[in-house]
Every structure is written in C-alpha cells, then in structure tokens.
Coordinates of C-alpha atoms in Angstrom, one line a residue:
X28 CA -21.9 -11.1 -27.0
X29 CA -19.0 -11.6 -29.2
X30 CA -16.1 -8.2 -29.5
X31 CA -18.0 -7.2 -33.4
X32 CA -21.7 -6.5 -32.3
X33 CA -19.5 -4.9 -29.2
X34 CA -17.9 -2.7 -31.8
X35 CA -20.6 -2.2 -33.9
X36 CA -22.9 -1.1 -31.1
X37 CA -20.4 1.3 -29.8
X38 CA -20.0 2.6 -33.9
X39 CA -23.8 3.0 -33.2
X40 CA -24.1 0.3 -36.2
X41 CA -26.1 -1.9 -33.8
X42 CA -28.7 -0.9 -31.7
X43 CA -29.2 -4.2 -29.8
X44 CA -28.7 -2.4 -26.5
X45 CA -31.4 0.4 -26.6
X46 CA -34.6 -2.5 -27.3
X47 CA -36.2 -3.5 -24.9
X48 CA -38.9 -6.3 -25.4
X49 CA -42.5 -4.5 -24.6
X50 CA -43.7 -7.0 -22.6
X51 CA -41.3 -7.1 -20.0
X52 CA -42.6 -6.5 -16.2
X53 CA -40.9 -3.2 -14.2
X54 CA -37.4 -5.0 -12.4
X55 CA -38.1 -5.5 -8.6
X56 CA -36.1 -4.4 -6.3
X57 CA -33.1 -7.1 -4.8
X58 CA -33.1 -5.3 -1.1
X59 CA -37.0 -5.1 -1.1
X60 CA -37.5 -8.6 -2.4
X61 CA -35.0 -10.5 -0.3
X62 CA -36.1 -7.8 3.1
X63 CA -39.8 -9.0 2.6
X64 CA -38.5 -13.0 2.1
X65 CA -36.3 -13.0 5.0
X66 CA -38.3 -11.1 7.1
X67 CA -35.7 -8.1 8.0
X68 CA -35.5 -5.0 7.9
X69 CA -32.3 -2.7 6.6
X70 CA -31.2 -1.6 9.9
X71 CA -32.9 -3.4 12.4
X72 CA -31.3 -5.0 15.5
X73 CA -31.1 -8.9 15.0
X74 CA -30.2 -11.4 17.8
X75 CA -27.4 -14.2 16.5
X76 CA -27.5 -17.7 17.3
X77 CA -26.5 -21.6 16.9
X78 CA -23.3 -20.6 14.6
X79 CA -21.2 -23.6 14.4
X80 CA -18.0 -22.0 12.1
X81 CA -18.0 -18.7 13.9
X82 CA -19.4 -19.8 17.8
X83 CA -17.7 -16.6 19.2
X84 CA -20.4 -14.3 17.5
X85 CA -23.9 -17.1 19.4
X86 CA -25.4 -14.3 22.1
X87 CA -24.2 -11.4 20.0
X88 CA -26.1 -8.4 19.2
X89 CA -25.6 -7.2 14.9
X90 CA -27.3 -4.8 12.6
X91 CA -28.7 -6.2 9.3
X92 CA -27.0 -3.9 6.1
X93 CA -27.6 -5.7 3.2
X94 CA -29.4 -8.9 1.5
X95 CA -27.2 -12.0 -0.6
X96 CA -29.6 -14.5 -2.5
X97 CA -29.6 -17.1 0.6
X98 CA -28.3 -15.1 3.2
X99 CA -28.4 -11.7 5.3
X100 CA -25.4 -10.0 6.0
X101 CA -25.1 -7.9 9.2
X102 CA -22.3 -6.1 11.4
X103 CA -21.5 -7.2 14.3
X104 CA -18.9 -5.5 17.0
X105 CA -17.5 -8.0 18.9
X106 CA -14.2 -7.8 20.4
X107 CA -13.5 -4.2 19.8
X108 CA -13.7 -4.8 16.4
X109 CA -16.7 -4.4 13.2
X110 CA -16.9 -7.3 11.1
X111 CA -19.6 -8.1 8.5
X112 CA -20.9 -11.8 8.3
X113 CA -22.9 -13.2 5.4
X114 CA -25.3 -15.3 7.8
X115 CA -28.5 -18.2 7.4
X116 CA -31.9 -16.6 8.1
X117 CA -32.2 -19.5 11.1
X118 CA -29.5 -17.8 12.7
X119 CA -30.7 -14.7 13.3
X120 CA -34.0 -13.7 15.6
X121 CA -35.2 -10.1 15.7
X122 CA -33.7 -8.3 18.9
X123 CA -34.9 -6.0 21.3
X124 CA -31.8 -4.5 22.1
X125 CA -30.5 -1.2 20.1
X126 CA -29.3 -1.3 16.5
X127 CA -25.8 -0.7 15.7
X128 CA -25.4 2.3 13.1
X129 CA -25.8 1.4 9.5
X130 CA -22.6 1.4 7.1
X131 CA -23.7 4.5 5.8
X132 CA -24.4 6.5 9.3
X133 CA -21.3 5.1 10.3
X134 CA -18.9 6.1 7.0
X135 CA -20.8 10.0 7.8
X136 CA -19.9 10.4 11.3
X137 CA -16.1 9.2 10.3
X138 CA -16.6 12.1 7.6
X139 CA -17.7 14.6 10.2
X140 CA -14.6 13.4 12.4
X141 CA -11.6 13.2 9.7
X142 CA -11.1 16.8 9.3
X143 CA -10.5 17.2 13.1
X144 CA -7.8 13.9 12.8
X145 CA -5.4 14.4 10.3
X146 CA -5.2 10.8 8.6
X147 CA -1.1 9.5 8.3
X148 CA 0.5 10.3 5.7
X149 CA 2.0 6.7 4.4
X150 CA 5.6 6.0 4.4
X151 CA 7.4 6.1 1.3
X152 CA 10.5 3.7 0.7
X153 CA 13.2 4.2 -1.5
X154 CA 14.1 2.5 -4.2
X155 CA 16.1 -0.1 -4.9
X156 CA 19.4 0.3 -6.1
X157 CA 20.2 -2.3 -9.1
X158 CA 23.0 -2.9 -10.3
X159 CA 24.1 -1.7 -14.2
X160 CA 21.3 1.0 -13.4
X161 CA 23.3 3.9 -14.2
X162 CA 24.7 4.6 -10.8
X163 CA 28.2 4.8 -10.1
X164 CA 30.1 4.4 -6.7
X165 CA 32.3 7.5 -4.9
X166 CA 35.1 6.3 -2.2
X167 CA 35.5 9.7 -0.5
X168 CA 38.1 10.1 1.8
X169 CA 37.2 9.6 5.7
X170 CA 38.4 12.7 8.0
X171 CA 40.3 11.5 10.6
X172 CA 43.4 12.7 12.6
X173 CA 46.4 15.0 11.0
X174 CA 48.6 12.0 9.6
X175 CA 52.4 12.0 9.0
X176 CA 53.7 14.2 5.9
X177 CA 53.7 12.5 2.7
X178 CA 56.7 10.7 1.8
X179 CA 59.2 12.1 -0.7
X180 CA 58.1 11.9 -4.3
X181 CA 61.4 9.9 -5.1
X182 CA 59.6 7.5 -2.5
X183 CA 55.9 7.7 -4.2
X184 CA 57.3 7.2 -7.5
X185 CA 58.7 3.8 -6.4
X186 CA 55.7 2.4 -4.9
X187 CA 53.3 0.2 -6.4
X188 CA 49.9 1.6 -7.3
X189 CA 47.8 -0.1 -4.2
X190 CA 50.2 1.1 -1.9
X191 CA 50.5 4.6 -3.6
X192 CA 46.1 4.6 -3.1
X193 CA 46.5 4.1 0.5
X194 CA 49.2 6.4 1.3
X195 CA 46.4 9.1 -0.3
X196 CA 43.7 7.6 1.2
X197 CA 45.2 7.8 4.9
X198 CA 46.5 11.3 4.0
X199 CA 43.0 12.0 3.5
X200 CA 43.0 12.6 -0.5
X201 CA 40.5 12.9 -3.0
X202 CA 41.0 9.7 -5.6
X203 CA 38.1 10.3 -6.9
X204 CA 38.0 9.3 -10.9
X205 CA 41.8 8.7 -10.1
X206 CA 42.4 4.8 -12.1
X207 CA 46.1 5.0 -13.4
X208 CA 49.4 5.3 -11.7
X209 CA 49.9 8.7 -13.4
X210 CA 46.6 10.4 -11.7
X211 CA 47.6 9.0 -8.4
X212 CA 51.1 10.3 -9.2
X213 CA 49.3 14.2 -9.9
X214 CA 47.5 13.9 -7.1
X215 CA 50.5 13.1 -4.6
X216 CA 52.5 16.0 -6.1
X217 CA 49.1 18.3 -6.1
X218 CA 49.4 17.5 -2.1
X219 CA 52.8 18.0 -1.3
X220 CA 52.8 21.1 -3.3
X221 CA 49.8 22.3 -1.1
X222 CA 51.5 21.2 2.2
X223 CA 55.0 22.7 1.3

C-alpha cells in the first residue's frame, strides 16, 4: 500500500479498508489451530527432552504458554530462574508432574504482592557538565587557620598580581569576579580596613 491510498483512506476518500470479499471463510484461531497440531494444551505440564543447544533444560519439567508456526514455547524454572524457550514438538512429551503457573496467573499473583513491596525507585544521575554550557566556575576561599596580618598596602601595591591573589587567598578572601590589579587592590584595602 503506497503513503496516497494511505492518505486517502484516512481522508475517508478510499474505502479499501472497510470491504471485505463475501466469500471469505471466518479466521481460525492461531492458539487453537497450532494447540490441536501439536497436540498441547495452553497450560499443561510437558516433560523436555533430547535438547542439543540448551542440554541443561533434558529432564526438566515446563509449562506450555503459547504456540510459534513450527514450535511451542514453554517456561521452564531451572536454576532459580524463569526462562521461556521456543522448542521442536519432538522435544517435549506430556508430563505427569504439576504445571508451572501460566504467564498470566503468574503477572496476577505479582499484582496481588506489589502493593505490599514497594518496587525501587531508580537512581537518577546527574548530568554532565559540558563545557561552553553556560556554567561558570567559583574559587571560594578555603577556611583554614587565623593567618598573619596582611602586609602593608605600600607592600601590596608593589607586588605583582599572582602574588597579590595568593596573599588574599591565604588570608582567606573573597576574589570572586576579582580579574584586574585594581579589584584585587579594593579588596586588600576592603580587608585591612575591616581588620584595623
């Protein structure tokens, strides 16, 4: 079906979709049709045998829950664990033993039990920092013991601006948007003002 008789059906310009031909016989059923070829039953309690792939699962008791074109899948609990295999109607014999619960049984008694069990909530991560995203970064002054007083201003004024920044810095000073000699400058007077 090409995208315009699509379109036109949906317009409701084509009405290709709602004819049926008259003649044609009521669908069968896939799970009745492939139950009454293979010979089992939804449900029913099958035996498992001469698996060459999967050998662990030969002696193992399953329950048959659905029907593929060539093939009957069932669950089988082996090793503390439910796995569904898509198996050859040779491999399987009907079994005395008891059933395992159907999918559905099962999914309703894990209903019945999840409001008693609170499920985990799942972790949430944060996200990635990237770089030129908007984000700038702060150097905030570590707290740490009383230091020395300040050096004169004569003595500030002289210094170059890296060694200016880490006579603030160990002094414990905000620098914070600080980027020329003359706002370091501020906030060394700022502090000896405060300290005097």
């Amino acid at each position: 079906v090409d995208w315009s008789t699509m379109a036109k059906t949906e317009m409701g310009l084509c009405n290709k979709r709602h004819q049926k031909p008259p003649d044609e016989p009521p669908p069968r059923s896939l799970k009745e049709s492939t139950a009454q070829e293979f010979g089992f039953q939804m449900g029913q309690a099958v035996l498992i045998s001469n698996l060459k792939g999967a050998p662990q699962f030969n002696g193992c008791t399953a329950a048959v829950v659905g029907f593929r074109s060539d093939r009957v899948e069932v669950e089988v609990e082996a090793e503390g664990t439910k796995k569904t295999l898509a198996l050859k109607p040779d491999n399987l014999s009907a079994s005395t033993g008891q059933a395992e619960p159907p999918k559905a049984q099962a999914q309703g008694e894990a209903a019945e039990q999840a409001p008693a069990e609170k499920a985990p909530e799942p972790r949430r991560r944060r996200g990635k920092w990237e770089e030129n995203s908007g984000g700038f970064v702060v150097n905030q002054a570590k707290k740490g013991p009383a230091c020395p007083k300040l050096p004169p201003l004569a003595d500030l004024e002289a210094m170059p601006v890296k060694e200016l920044k880490q006579v603030l810095v160990a002094h414990a000073v905000d620098i914070t948007g600080c980027l020329e000699r003359a706002e370091f400058l501020a906030k060394a007077k700022e502090v000896a003002e405060q300290s005097a």
